[in-house]
PDB file of C-alpha atoms in Angstrom:
ATOM      1  CA  MET A  23      -5.172   0.691   5.045  1.00 45.00           C
ATOM      2  CA  VAL A  24      -7.059   4.513   4.487  1.00 47.00           C
ATOM      3  CA  ASN A  25     -10.003   2.933   6.488  1.00 42.00           C
ATOM      4  CA  PRO A  26     -13.603   4.821   5.443  1.00 38.00           C
ATOM      5  CA  ARG A  27     -13.892   6.134   9.148  1.00 35.00           C
ATOM      6  CA  GLY A  28      -9.939   7.917   8.037  1.00 39.00           C
ATOM      7  CA  GLY A  29      -7.543   6.299  10.372  1.00 40.00           C
ATOM      8  CA  VAL A  30      -4.534   4.193   8.929  1.00 42.00           C
ATOM      9  CA  ASP A  31      -5.478   0.559  10.012  1.00 43.00           C
ATOM     10  CA  GLY A  32      -3.620  -0.071  12.734  1.00 45.00           C
ATOM     11  CA  ALA A  33      -1.520   2.963  12.998  1.00 47.00           C
ATOM     12  CA  SER A  34      -2.240   6.074  15.031  1.00 60.00           C
ATOM     13  CA  ILE A  35      -5.222   8.184  14.214  1.00 77.00           C
ATOM     14  CA  VAL A  36      -4.859   9.936  11.072  1.00 84.00           C
ATOM     15  CA  THR A  37      -7.867  12.669  10.413  1.00 92.00           C
ATOM     16  CA  PRO A  38     -10.078  12.664   7.593  1.00 94.00           C
ATOM     17  CA  HIS A  39      -8.665  15.056   5.903  1.00 94.00           C
ATOM     18  CA  ASP A  40      -5.010  13.257   5.816  1.00 94.00           C
ATOM     19  CA  ALA A  41      -6.808  10.266   4.676  1.00 94.00           C
ATOM     20  CA  GLN A  42      -8.436  12.443   1.963  1.00 96.00           C
ATOM     21  CA  ARG A  43      -5.176  13.930   1.314  1.00 95.00           C
ATOM     22  CA  LEU A  44      -2.735  10.596   1.384  1.00 95.00           C
ATOM     23  CA  ARG A  45      -5.746   8.730  -0.957  1.00 95.00           C
ATOM     24  CA  GLN A  46      -5.394  11.683  -3.449  1.00 95.00           C
ATOM     25  CA  ALA A  47      -1.612  11.482  -3.298  1.00 95.00           C
ATOM     26  CA  CYS A  48      -1.171   7.562  -3.268  1.00 96.00           C
ATOM     27  CA  PRO A  49      -4.179   6.082  -4.521  1.00 96.00           C
ATOM     28  CA  ASP A  50      -3.143   2.591  -4.943  1.00 96.00           C
ATOM     29  CA  LEU A  51      -1.244   2.482  -0.556  1.00 96.00           C
ATOM     30  CA  ASP A  52      -4.055   0.079   0.224  1.00 94.00           C
ATOM     31  CA  ASN A  53      -2.663  -2.376  -2.221  1.00 97.00           C
ATOM     32  CA  TRP A  54       0.461  -1.864  -1.866  1.00 98.00           C
ATOM     33  CA  PRO A  55       0.963  -4.676   0.895  1.00 98.00           C
ATOM     34  CA  ASN A  56      -0.737  -7.160  -1.727  1.00 97.00           C
ATOM     35  CA  SER A  57       1.597  -6.497  -4.368  1.00 97.00           C
ATOM     36  CA  TRP A  58       4.281  -6.610  -2.157  1.00 97.00           C
ATOM     37  CA  SER A  59       3.385 -10.181  -1.086  1.00 96.00           C
ATOM     38  CA  TYR A  60       4.319 -13.611  -1.754  1.00 93.00           C
ATOM     39  CA  ASP A  61       2.554 -15.266   0.951  1.00 93.00           C
ATOM     40  CA  GLN A  62      -1.237 -14.678   3.300  1.00 94.00           C
ATOM     41  CA  PRO A  63       1.515 -14.066   6.202  1.00 93.00           C
ATOM     42  CA  ASP A  64       3.304 -11.001   4.029  1.00 95.00           C
ATOM     43  CA  LEU A  65      -0.010  -9.257   3.951  1.00 97.00           C
ATOM     44  CA  ALA A  66      -0.076  -8.657   7.785  1.00 96.00           C
ATOM     45  CA  VAL A  67       4.412  -7.222   7.171  1.00 97.00           C
ATOM     46  CA  GLY A  68       2.674  -5.151   4.245  1.00 97.00           C
ATOM     47  CA  GLN A  69       0.267  -3.233   6.691  1.00 96.00           C
ATOM     48  CA  ARG A  70       2.936  -2.468   9.039  1.00 96.00           C
ATOM     49  CA  ILE A  71       5.017  -1.472   6.624  1.00 97.00           C
ATOM     50  CA  ILE A  72       2.570   1.647   5.314  1.00 96.00           C
ATOM     51  CA  GLU A  73       1.916   2.040   9.098  1.00 95.00           C
ATOM     52  CA  VAL A  74       5.502   3.193   8.892  1.00 95.00           C
ATOM     53  CA  LEU A  75       5.556   5.234   6.655  1.00 96.00           C
ATOM     54  CA  THR A  76       2.511   7.281   6.911  1.00 96.00           C
ATOM     55  CA  PRO A  77       3.868   9.782   8.709  1.00 96.00           C
ATOM     56  CA  PHE A  78       6.458  10.526   6.515  1.00 97.00           C
ATOM     57  CA  LEU A  79       4.160  10.549   3.331  1.00 97.00           C
ATOM     58  CA  LEU A  80       2.304  13.144   5.221  1.00 97.00           C
ATOM     59  CA  ASP A  81       4.938  15.205   6.264  1.00 97.00           C
ATOM     60  CA  LEU A  82       6.186  14.667   2.537  1.00 97.00           C
ATOM     61  CA  LEU A  83       2.664  16.368   1.818  1.00 96.00           C
ATOM     62  CA  ASP A  84       3.278  19.474   4.562  1.00 96.00           C
ATOM     63  CA  GLN A  85       6.287  20.142   2.923  1.00 96.00           C
ATOM     64  CA  GLY A  86       4.641  21.400   0.168  1.00 93.00           C
ATOM     65  CA  LEU A  87       6.256  19.808  -2.779  1.00 96.00           C
ATOM     66  CA  ALA A  88       5.627  19.727  -6.393  1.00 96.00           C
ATOM     67  CA  ARG A  89       3.133  16.634  -7.230  1.00 95.00           C
ATOM     68  CA  GLN A  90       5.945  15.043  -9.643  1.00 97.00           C
ATOM     69  CA  THR A  91       8.106  15.053  -6.690  1.00 97.00           C
ATOM     70  CA  VAL A  92       5.878  13.611  -4.081  1.00 97.00           C
ATOM     71  CA  ARG A  93       4.886  11.124  -6.529  1.00 97.00           C
ATOM     72  CA  ARG A  94       8.678  10.128  -7.191  1.00 98.00           C
ATOM     73  CA  HIS A  95       9.042  10.063  -3.449  1.00 98.00           C
ATOM     74  CA  ARG A  96       5.781   7.791  -3.582  1.00 98.00           C
ATOM     75  CA  ASP A  97       7.166   5.152  -6.264  1.00 98.00           C
ATOM     76  CA  ASN A  98      10.801   5.397  -4.027  1.00 98.00           C
ATOM     77  CA  LEU A  99       8.595   3.949  -0.939  1.00 98.00           C
ATOM     78  CA  TRP A 100       6.434   1.904  -2.497  1.00 98.00           C
ATOM     79  CA  MET A 101      10.121   0.556  -4.257  1.00 97.00           C
ATOM     80  CA  LEU A 102      11.405   0.429  -0.581  1.00 98.00           C
ATOM     81  CA  GLY A 103       8.704  -1.491   0.802  1.00 97.00           C
ATOM     82  CA  GLY A 104       8.713  -4.773  -1.976  1.00 96.00           C
ATOM     83  CA  GLU A 105      12.636  -4.451  -1.509  1.00 97.00           C
ATOM     84  CA  LEU A 106      12.421  -5.107   2.367  1.00 97.00           C
ATOM     85  CA  MET A 107       9.694  -7.318   1.837  1.00 96.00           C
ATOM     86  CA  ARG A 108      12.155  -9.742  -0.936  1.00 96.00           C
ATOM     87  CA  ARG A 109      14.934  -9.681   1.758  1.00 96.00           C
ATOM     88  CA  ARG A 110      13.088 -10.671   4.735  1.00 96.00           C
ATOM     89  CA  TYR A 111      12.644 -14.316   2.896  1.00 95.00           C
ATOM     90  CA  GLU A 112      16.872 -14.348   2.163  1.00 95.00           C
ATOM     91  CA  ASP A 113      17.537 -13.090   5.274  1.00 96.00           C
ATOM     92  CA  ASN A 114      16.252 -14.772   8.801  1.00 96.00           C
ATOM     93  CA  GLU A 115      17.275 -11.964  10.863  1.00 96.00           C
ATOM     94  CA  LEU A 116      16.395  -9.065   8.650  1.00 96.00           C
ATOM     95  CA  ALA A 117      12.571 -11.670   8.855  1.00 95.00           C
ATOM     96  CA  ARG A 118      12.586 -11.839  13.072  1.00 96.00           C
ATOM     97  CA  MET A 119      12.891  -8.059  13.664  1.00 96.00           C
ATOM     98  CA  ASP A 120      10.145  -5.470  13.883  1.00 96.00           C
ATOM     99  CA  VAL A 121       9.426  -3.607  10.391  1.00 96.00           C
ATOM    100  CA  SER A 122      10.080  -0.484  11.781  1.00 93.00           C
ATOM    101  CA  ASP A 123      13.454  -1.674  13.102  1.00 94.00           C
ATOM    102  CA  ALA A 124      14.348  -4.081   9.441  1.00 96.00           C
ATOM    103  CA  LEU A 125      13.221  -0.281   7.544  1.00 95.00           C
ATOM    104  CA  GLN A 126      16.156   1.515   9.492  1.00 92.00           C
ATOM    105  CA  GLN A 127      17.883  -1.400   8.787  1.00 93.00           C
ATOM    106  CA  LEU A 128      17.961  -0.645   5.566  1.00 95.00           C
ATOM    107  CA  VAL A 129      17.816   3.017   5.294  1.00 95.00           C
ATOM    108  CA  GLN A 130      20.708   4.863   6.268  1.00 90.00           C
ATOM    109  CA  ASP A 131      22.317   8.439   6.236  1.00 91.00           C
ATOM    110  CA  ASP A 132      24.098   7.659   2.682  1.00 93.00           C
ATOM    111  CA  GLY A 133      20.946   5.641   1.017  1.00 95.00           C
ATOM    112  CA  GLY A 134      19.128   3.195   0.750  1.00 95.00           C
ATOM    113  CA  PRO A 135      19.164  -0.554  -0.659  1.00 95.00           C
ATOM    114  CA  PHE A 136      21.478  -1.727  -3.436  1.00 95.00           C
ATOM    115  CA  ILE A 137      19.123  -2.618  -5.916  1.00 94.00           C
ATOM    116  CA  GLY A 138      21.288  -4.083  -8.356  1.00 85.00           C
ATOM    117  CA  SER A 139      20.096  -4.705 -11.911  1.00 89.00           C
ATOM    118  CA  ARG A 140      16.794  -4.700 -11.527  1.00 90.00           C
ATOM    119  CA  ILE A 141      16.862  -0.614 -12.184  1.00 95.00           C
ATOM    120  CA  SER A 142      18.943   1.462 -13.971  1.00 95.00           C
ATOM    121  CA  GLU A 143      21.398   3.804 -11.731  1.00 95.00           C
ATOM    122  CA  ALA A 144      19.149   7.275 -12.074  1.00 96.00           C
ATOM    123  CA  GLU A 145      16.319   5.226 -10.266  1.00 97.00           C
ATOM    124  CA  GLN A 146      19.060   4.130  -7.378  1.00 97.00           C
ATOM    125  CA  ASP A 147      20.170   7.417  -7.282  1.00 97.00           C
ATOM    126  CA  SER A 148      16.350   8.558  -6.636  1.00 97.00           C
ATOM    127  CA  LEU A 149      15.587   6.008  -4.399  1.00 98.00           C
ATOM    128  CA  ASP A 150      18.676   6.775  -2.111  1.00 98.00           C
ATOM    129  CA  ALA A 151      17.837  10.491  -1.787  1.00 97.00           C
ATOM    130  CA  THR A 152      13.770   9.125  -0.878  1.00 98.00           C
ATOM    131  CA  CYS A 153      15.618   6.900   1.459  1.00 98.00           C
ATOM    132  CA  ARG A 154      18.178  10.011   2.835  1.00 97.00           C
ATOM    133  CA  LYS A 155      15.172  11.887   3.102  1.00 97.00           C
ATOM    134  CA  LEU A 156      12.997   9.160   5.349  1.00 97.00           C
ATOM    135  CA  CYS A 157      16.079   8.679   7.287  1.00 95.00           C
ATOM    136  CA  ARG A 158      16.193  12.227   8.450  1.00 95.00           C
ATOM    137  CA  PHE A 159      12.830  12.260   9.606  1.00 95.00           C
ATOM    138  CA  LEU A 160      12.945   8.669  11.718  1.00 92.00           C
ATOM    139  CA  SER A 161      16.383   9.902  12.964  1.00 90.00           C
ATOM    140  CA  ALA A 162      13.993  13.481  14.160  1.00 91.00           C
ATOM    141  CA  SER A 163      10.902  10.630  14.997  1.00 85.00           C
ATOM    142  CA  SER A 164      12.788   9.136  17.416  1.00 77.00           C
ATOM    143  CA  GLY A 165      14.946  11.197  18.671  1.00 60.00           C
ATOM    144  CA  THR A 166      18.264   9.510  18.105  1.00 48.00           C
ATOM    145  CA  VAL A 167      21.085  11.450  16.743  1.00 40.00           C
ATOM    146  CA  GLY A 168      21.432   9.687  12.953  1.00 41.00           C
ATOM    147  CA  LEU A 169      21.394   6.205  11.891  1.00 40.00           C
ATOM    148  CA  PRO A 170      25.244   4.470  11.129  1.00 39.00           C
ATOM    149  CA  LYS A 171      26.735   4.342   7.593  1.00 39.00           C
ATOM    150  CA  SER A 172      24.963   1.360   5.602  1.00 38.00           C
ATOM    151  CA  THR A 173      27.495  -1.101   3.718  1.00 38.00           C
ATOM    152  CA  HIS A 174      25.670  -2.362   1.162  1.00 39.00           C
ATOM    153  CA  LYS A 175      27.444  -0.374  -1.313  1.00 36.00           C
TER     154      LYS A 175
END
């Protein structure tokens, strides 16, 4: 969450300028953990998801993308966070993983998790595009060559 001092709580230091940019691009970012939570302990997991996604959100803003493109990626990241939270309840192994590792398991170089009938094919394609971009970002940030192909499709 973006705190009043301009940082993201629990994450690496975010400058006041970057905190303002995040608030403008994602005015409801602080509410994402609440929207994903099933139980009180989920709030901490949701906060950790925000911490992992914040550098990527800032990178998207640094790219000078069109406002609509940033909005699409933002909405897809919200959906990805919710899907991670949902799957943690269905998959004990995923629930025991660190959020960063769990995200890397869901986000592969060929797209994101298959949502199925809950979204349209166009929305799945959009989510996959965001997840491919996130995968490249996470790979570059961690210095890995690339993540293995997923088997979700």
